[in-house]
Tab-separated table of C-alpha atoms and ligand atoms in Angstrom:
chain	number	residue	atom	x	y	z
A	127	MET	CA	6.901	-9.133	21.383
A	128	THR	CA	3.416	-7.684	21.692
A	129	VAL	CA	1.271	-6.266	18.916
A	130	LYS	CA	-0.556	-3.156	20.112
A	131	ILE	CA	-4.126	-2.963	18.842
A	132	ILE	CA	-6.131	0.171	19.673
A	133	THR	CA	-9.911	0.037	19.361
A	134	TYR	CA	-12.444	2.877	19.549
A	135	ARG	CA	-16.033	1.741	19.856
A	136	PRO	CA	-18.756	4.405	19.947
A	137	ILE	CA	-22.143	3.199	21.210
A	138	GLU	CA	-23.739	3.574	17.770
A	139	PRO	CA	-23.059	0.444	15.690
A	140	GLY	CA	-21.574	0.631	12.201
A	141	PRO	CA	-18.774	-0.686	10.007
A	142	THR	CA	-15.387	-1.776	11.311
A	143	LEU	CA	-12.549	0.207	9.764
A	144	THR	CA	-9.096	-1.266	10.315
A	145	VAL	CA	-5.955	0.764	9.668
A	146	LEU	CA	-2.587	-1.008	9.566
A	147	GLY	CA	0.838	0.625	9.846
A	148	ALA	CA	4.297	-0.925	9.456
A	149	VAL	CA	3.248	-4.285	8.012
A	150	HIS	CA	6.753	-3.796	6.605
A	151	GLY	CA	8.976	-2.667	9.485
A	152	ASN	CA	10.988	-0.052	7.568
A	153	GLU	CA	7.847	1.752	6.371
A	154	ARG	CA	7.327	4.190	9.231
A	155	CYS	CA	4.661	6.568	7.828
A	156	GLY	CA	1.642	4.456	8.823
A	157	ALA	CA	2.789	4.154	12.443
A	158	LEU	CA	3.270	7.934	12.622
A	159	ALA	CA	-0.084	8.639	10.955
A	160	ILE	CA	-1.924	6.360	13.404
A	161	LYS	CA	-0.051	7.820	16.405
A	162	ARG	CA	-1.198	11.315	15.385
A	163	LEU	CA	-4.771	10.104	14.938
A	164	VAL	CA	-4.825	8.477	18.392
A	165	GLU	CA	-3.502	11.706	19.951
A	166	ASP	CA	-6.188	13.731	18.171
A	167	ILE	CA	-8.982	11.367	19.234
A	168	ASP	CA	-7.751	11.307	22.832
A	169	ALA	CA	-7.506	15.134	22.828
A	170	GLY	CA	-11.091	15.398	21.590
A	171	LYS	CA	-10.139	16.953	18.237
A	172	ILE	CA	-11.579	13.977	16.361
A	173	THR	CA	-14.729	12.234	17.548
A	174	PRO	CA	-15.658	8.765	16.306
A	175	THR	CA	-19.452	8.577	16.123
A	176	ARG	CA	-20.271	5.005	15.105
A	177	GLY	CA	-18.870	1.628	14.233
A	178	THR	CA	-15.506	0.267	15.317
A	179	LEU	CA	-12.136	1.776	14.561
A	180	GLN	CA	-9.291	-0.756	14.883
A	181	LEU	CA	-5.785	0.672	14.698
A	182	VAL	CA	-2.594	-1.373	14.502
A	183	PRO	CA	0.219	1.197	14.351
A	184	ILE	CA	3.070	-1.331	14.236
A	185	THR	CA	1.902	-4.592	12.684
A	186	ASN	CA	5.385	-6.167	12.606
A	187	PRO	CA	7.018	-4.974	15.880
A	188	LYS	CA	10.345	-6.827	15.586
A	189	ALA	CA	10.910	-5.669	11.997
A	190	PHE	CA	9.944	-2.132	13.070
A	191	GLU	CA	12.456	-2.255	15.919
A	192	GLN	CA	15.176	-3.405	13.517
A	193	ASN	CA	13.975	-0.985	10.806
A	194	VAL	CA	13.860	-3.791	8.224
A	195	ARG	CA	11.123	-4.844	5.789
A	196	PHE	CA	10.679	-8.168	7.603
A	197	VAL	CA	12.645	-10.469	9.907
A	198	ASP	CA	12.194	-13.972	8.421
A	199	ARG	CA	9.260	-13.762	6.018
A	200	ASN	CA	7.408	-10.997	4.197
A	201	LEU	CA	4.280	-10.608	6.356
A	202	ASN	CA	2.424	-9.343	3.272
A	203	ARG	CA	2.811	-12.685	1.425
A	204	TYR	CA	1.555	-16.159	2.375
A	205	LEU	CA	-0.692	-14.488	4.971
A	206	TYR	CA	-2.889	-17.070	6.729
A	207	PRO	CA	-2.663	-18.790	10.131
A	208	LYS	CA	-0.224	-21.724	9.981
A	209	GLU	CA	-0.129	-24.870	12.133
A	210	ASP	CA	3.630	-25.209	11.795
A	211	LYS	CA	5.272	-21.921	12.757
A	212	GLN	CA	8.806	-21.817	11.363
A	213	HIS	CA	9.458	-18.084	11.021
A	214	TYR	CA	9.037	-15.151	13.398
A	215	GLU	CA	6.303	-13.681	11.170
A	216	ASP	CA	4.344	-16.971	11.327
A	217	HIS	CA	3.523	-16.015	14.929
A	218	LEU	CA	2.061	-12.698	13.775
A	219	ASP	CA	-0.279	-14.314	11.190
A	220	PRO	CA	-3.021	-15.399	13.659
A	221	ILE	CA	-2.985	-11.993	15.412
A	222	LEU	CA	-3.219	-10.087	12.133
A	223	CYS	CA	-5.769	-12.485	10.612
A	224	GLU	CA	-7.988	-12.214	13.712
A	225	VAL	CA	-7.993	-8.424	13.305
A	226	LEU	CA	-8.818	-8.768	9.592
A	227	ASP	CA	-11.542	-11.362	10.279
A	228	ARG	CA	-13.593	-8.678	12.045
A	229	THR	CA	-12.896	-5.966	9.461
A	230	THR	CA	-15.440	-4.407	7.104
A	231	VAL	CA	-13.019	-1.993	5.467
A	232	LEU	CA	-9.209	-2.184	5.500
A	233	LEU	CA	-6.785	0.668	4.892
A	234	ASP	CA	-3.194	-0.615	4.842
A	235	LEU	CA	-0.530	2.128	4.912
A	236	HIS	CA	2.828	1.483	3.243
A	237	SER	CA	5.731	3.388	1.677
A	238	TYR	CA	8.222	2.386	-1.032
A	239	THR	CA	11.881	2.553	-2.102
A	240	SER	CA	11.616	4.515	-5.397
A	241	LYS	CA	11.460	8.273	-5.456
A	242	GLY	CA	7.872	9.413	-5.927
A	243	GLY	CA	4.586	10.381	-4.343
A	244	PRO	CA	1.550	8.572	-2.973
A	245	PHE	CA	-0.547	6.113	-4.968
A	246	ILE	CA	-3.137	3.441	-4.342
A	247	PHE	CA	-2.947	-0.217	-5.350
A	248	LEU	CA	-6.301	-1.322	-6.691
A	249	GLY	CA	-7.198	-4.981	-6.404
A	250	ALA	CA	-10.704	-6.321	-6.792
A	251	ASN	CA	-13.058	-4.883	-9.416
A	252	ASN	CA	-15.626	-3.994	-6.830
A	253	ARG	CA	-17.656	-0.780	-7.060
A	254	ASP	CA	-17.724	-0.165	-3.302
A	255	GLU	CA	-13.995	-0.766	-3.047
A	256	LEU	CA	-13.295	1.669	-5.907
A	257	ASP	CA	-15.543	4.279	-4.286
A	258	PHE	CA	-13.641	3.832	-1.044
A	259	ALA	CA	-10.245	4.026	-2.818
A	260	THR	CA	-11.156	7.202	-4.679
A	261	SER	CA	-12.417	8.841	-1.471
A	262	LEU	CA	-8.937	8.854	0.092
A	263	GLY	CA	-7.693	12.043	-1.600
A	264	VAL	CA	-4.873	10.384	-3.565
A	265	PRO	CA	-5.128	10.877	-7.356
A	266	ASP	CA	-2.731	8.143	-8.564
A	267	PHE	CA	-3.752	4.485	-8.906
A	268	ALA	CA	-2.014	1.340	-10.151
A	269	PHE	CA	-3.452	-2.100	-10.818
A	270	GLY	CA	-2.693	-5.290	-12.762
A	271	TRP	CA	0.156	-6.591	-10.595
A	272	ALA	CA	-0.648	-10.262	-11.223
A	273	GLU	CA	-0.960	-9.713	-14.975
A	274	ALA	CA	2.404	-7.942	-15.128
A	275	PHE	CA	3.970	-10.953	-13.410
A	276	GLY	CA	2.030	-13.408	-15.580
A	277	THR	CA	0.631	-15.068	-12.452
A	278	GLU	CA	-2.995	-14.098	-13.041
A	279	GLY	CA	-5.407	-16.828	-12.093
A	280	GLU	CA	-2.737	-18.848	-10.298
A	281	ASP	CA	-4.116	-20.258	-7.092
A	282	SER	CA	-1.093	-19.411	-5.018
A	283	LYS	CA	-1.076	-18.308	-1.413
A	284	GLU	CA	2.171	-16.496	-2.178
A	285	SER	CA	0.355	-13.391	-3.377
A	286	GLN	CA	-2.006	-13.359	-0.383
A	287	GLY	CA	-1.237	-10.292	1.705
A	288	THR	CA	-3.386	-8.166	4.001
A	289	THR	CA	-5.795	-6.893	1.344
A	290	GLU	CA	-6.176	-10.278	-0.369
A	291	TYR	CA	-6.788	-12.034	2.951
A	292	ALA	CA	-9.312	-9.376	4.062
A	293	ARG	CA	-11.190	-9.737	0.751
A	294	THR	CA	-11.549	-13.484	1.294
A	295	LYS	CA	-13.426	-12.518	4.488
A	296	GLY	CA	-15.728	-10.143	2.588
A	297	ALA	CA	-13.985	-6.886	3.454
A	298	LEU	CA	-13.230	-3.946	1.168
A	299	ALA	CA	-9.483	-3.473	1.201
A	300	VAL	CA	-7.043	-0.875	-0.112
A	301	THR	CA	-3.261	-0.511	0.065
A	302	LEU	CA	-2.120	3.096	0.158
A	303	GLU	CA	1.534	3.691	-0.675
A	304	CYS	CA	2.162	7.052	1.020
A	305	GLY	CA	5.253	7.806	-1.133
A	306	ASN	CA	8.974	7.142	-0.761
A	307	HIS	CA	10.054	5.831	2.687
A	308	PHE	CA	11.733	9.156	3.477
A	309	ASN	CA	9.197	11.625	2.038
A	310	ALA	CA	8.580	14.245	4.739
A	311	ASP	CA	4.866	14.351	3.908
A	312	ALA	CA	4.268	10.565	3.894
A	313	PRO	CA	2.854	10.435	7.476
A	314	ASP	CA	0.550	13.361	6.621
A	315	VAL	CA	-0.663	11.589	3.465
A	316	GLY	CA	-1.524	8.590	5.648
A	317	TYR	CA	-3.180	10.692	8.355
A	318	ARG	CA	-5.400	12.541	5.872
A	319	ALA	CA	-6.343	9.273	4.172
A	320	ILE	CA	-7.514	7.830	7.507
A	321	LEU	CA	-9.638	10.932	8.156
A	322	ARG	CA	-11.104	10.737	4.658
A	323	ALA	CA	-11.823	7.033	5.156
A	324	LEU	CA	-13.653	7.822	8.409
A	325	ALA	CA	-15.626	10.569	6.649
A	326	HIS	CA	-16.458	8.313	3.677
A	327	LEU	CA	-17.801	5.662	6.058
A	328	ASP	CA	-19.679	8.290	8.093
A	329	MET	CA	-17.790	7.262	11.236
A	330	VAL	CA	-16.816	10.720	12.560
A	331	ASP	CA	-18.639	14.004	13.197
A	332	ALA	CA	-18.398	16.961	10.790
A	333	LYS	CA	-16.044	18.919	13.071
A	334	SER	CA	-13.438	16.143	12.848
A	335	VAL	CA	-13.042	16.490	9.089
A	336	ALA	CA	-13.806	20.196	8.686
A	337	THR	CA	-10.159	20.932	7.789
A	338	LEU	CA	-10.249	18.411	4.944
A	339	LYS	CA	-13.392	19.886	3.434
A	340	GLU	CA	-11.732	23.323	3.197
A	341	GLU	CA	-9.077	21.959	0.882
A	342	LYS	CA	-9.968	22.601	-2.706
A	343	ARG	CA	-7.412	21.009	-4.958
A	344	SER	CA	-8.055	20.089	-8.538
A	345	VAL	CA	-5.675	17.307	-9.437
A	346	THR	CA	-5.715	15.034	-12.415
A	347	GLN	CA	-6.469	11.411	-11.677
A	348	ARG	CA	-3.932	8.984	-13.148
A	349	VAL	CA	-4.721	5.300	-13.418
A	350	VAL	CA	-1.971	2.971	-14.613
A	351	LYS	CA	-2.489	-0.625	-15.662
A	352	MET	CA	0.749	-2.490	-15.080
A	353	LYS	CA	1.750	-4.424	-18.205
A	354	SER	CA	5.220	-5.843	-17.720
A	355	VAL	CA	8.012	-6.305	-15.221
A	356	TYR	CA	11.671	-5.809	-16.135
A	357	ARG	CA	14.322	-7.664	-14.160
A	358	ARG	CA	17.795	-6.253	-14.016
A	359	ASP	CA	20.495	-7.704	-16.259
A	360	GLU	CA	24.087	-7.653	-15.067
A	361	SER	CA	25.481	-4.074	-15.365
A	362	ALA	CA	22.314	-2.712	-17.008
A	363	ILE	CA	21.555	0.935	-16.238
A	364	PHE	CA	18.552	3.284	-16.363
A	365	ALA	CA	18.340	5.649	-19.342
A	366	HIS	CA	17.158	8.340	-16.909
A	367	PRO	CA	17.008	8.658	-13.097
A	368	TRP	CA	13.390	7.479	-13.090
A	369	LYS	CA	10.882	8.344	-10.416
A	370	HIS	CA	7.693	6.377	-9.826
A	371	PHE	CA	4.954	7.330	-12.345
A	372	ASP	CA	7.325	9.217	-14.685
A	373	PRO	CA	5.647	9.289	-18.125
A	374	VAL	CA	7.443	7.715	-21.111
A	375	ALA	CA	6.646	7.951	-24.827
A	376	LYS	CA	6.481	4.931	-27.142
A	377	ASP	CA	10.042	3.910	-28.199
A	378	GLN	CA	11.674	6.172	-25.615
A	379	PRO	CA	14.703	4.408	-24.076
A	380	MET	CA	13.948	3.246	-20.546
A	381	ALA	CA	17.175	1.366	-19.851
A	382	LYS	CA	20.480	0.309	-21.414
A	383	LEU	CA	21.967	-3.183	-21.268
A	384	ALA	CA	25.666	-3.903	-20.771
A	385	ASN	CA	26.070	-4.630	-24.539
A	386	GLY	CA	24.618	-1.205	-25.386
A	387	ASP	CA	21.170	-2.428	-26.428
A	388	LEU	CA	18.336	-0.179	-25.349
A	389	ILE	CA	15.103	-1.253	-23.690
A	390	ARG	CA	12.480	1.023	-25.234
A	391	ALA	CA	8.983	1.777	-24.008
A	392	PRO	CA	6.577	-0.578	-25.858
A	393	ASP	CA	3.890	2.136	-25.824
A	394	ASP	CA	3.082	5.529	-24.343
A	395	GLY	CA	2.929	4.879	-20.632
A	396	TYR	CA	4.524	5.157	-17.230
A	397	ILE	CA	7.506	3.837	-15.297
A	398	VAL	CA	6.212	2.120	-12.157
A	399	LEU	CA	8.285	1.558	-8.970
A	400	PRO	CA	11.776	1.901	-10.487
A	401	LYS	CA	14.504	0.459	-8.257
A	402	GLU	CA	17.742	1.641	-9.819
A	403	GLN	CA	20.042	-0.385	-7.567
A	404	ALA	CA	18.164	-3.687	-7.852
A	405	ASP	CA	20.344	-6.803	-7.721
A	406	THR	CA	20.903	-8.742	-10.957
A	407	GLY	CA	17.760	-10.761	-11.717
A	408	GLU	CA	15.658	-8.751	-9.275
A	409	GLU	CA	12.569	-6.680	-10.207
A	410	TRP	CA	14.032	-3.474	-11.625
A	411	PHE	CA	10.980	-1.532	-12.786
A	412	PHE	CA	7.508	-1.996	-14.220
A	413	PHE	CA	5.952	-0.500	-17.322
A	414	GLY	CA	2.267	0.389	-17.424
A	415	THR	CA	-0.171	2.283	-19.594
A	416	GLY	CA	-2.647	4.987	-18.649
A	417	THR	CA	-6.283	3.939	-18.527
A	418	ALA	CA	-9.591	4.753	-16.879
A	419	LEU	CA	-10.576	3.412	-13.484
A	420	PRO	CA	-11.830	-0.179	-13.836
A	421	LYS	CA	-15.637	-0.299	-14.011
B	1154	LIG	ZN1	5.177	-2.143	2.175
């Protein structure tokens, strides 16, 4: 197995933007978005002007080939180079970490199982990172993952994925979920986000992003702070066929347990990443409340 890493290096120095696709092998949109970008650069439609653009279209090749999330280990957890390599993904860690070690800004493209559109996972409360995240043309944001799980402040390598690892090396890092795995527009969401990232970092000429500037959409920004995770009880069912970021009112039934008891929304808020067919005991959905972008 070989990991393909494509680098464009204009003469003018500048930041290093890294874009990752298919860190999870069944999430195809990032690979397609990067493929389109490479074709456009090679055809002269997009011209990098400074810095370094590192593209990894298929970060987990074996999982991509098998169209599975991962082979032995989730590459987006416990990410650091390991002496003792027990799993297939352990061999990818040093390759991926080396790429991230030379990264100034990371854009990691994913997709998800629930029905729904694109959103951005916010991590660090860092002004530059927020500015970068909000430049990508995606109006929905979620944050507070660790708090929802009650693992905030825990010094565990378990939660260290691409963005967390890159931040330990001083990079700005954003995960963009381009929508459901099968959304027809997911690759386009990813492609446009890469172009916007290049424009935000002043790494391409004006002609390259002229099409983006013509778009005038006024969309409402939604920022959701994740508050709690619900795990599925045996035979429990959704009260509604929830999509990601569906709004719920305080006391509205979100789910029904086998004994008929209802799980009601603790507040006005949103359903986050509902997975209707989760196994018993598995993460079923999250509840979060609307808020402003973290300062
Ligand atoms: Zn993913």
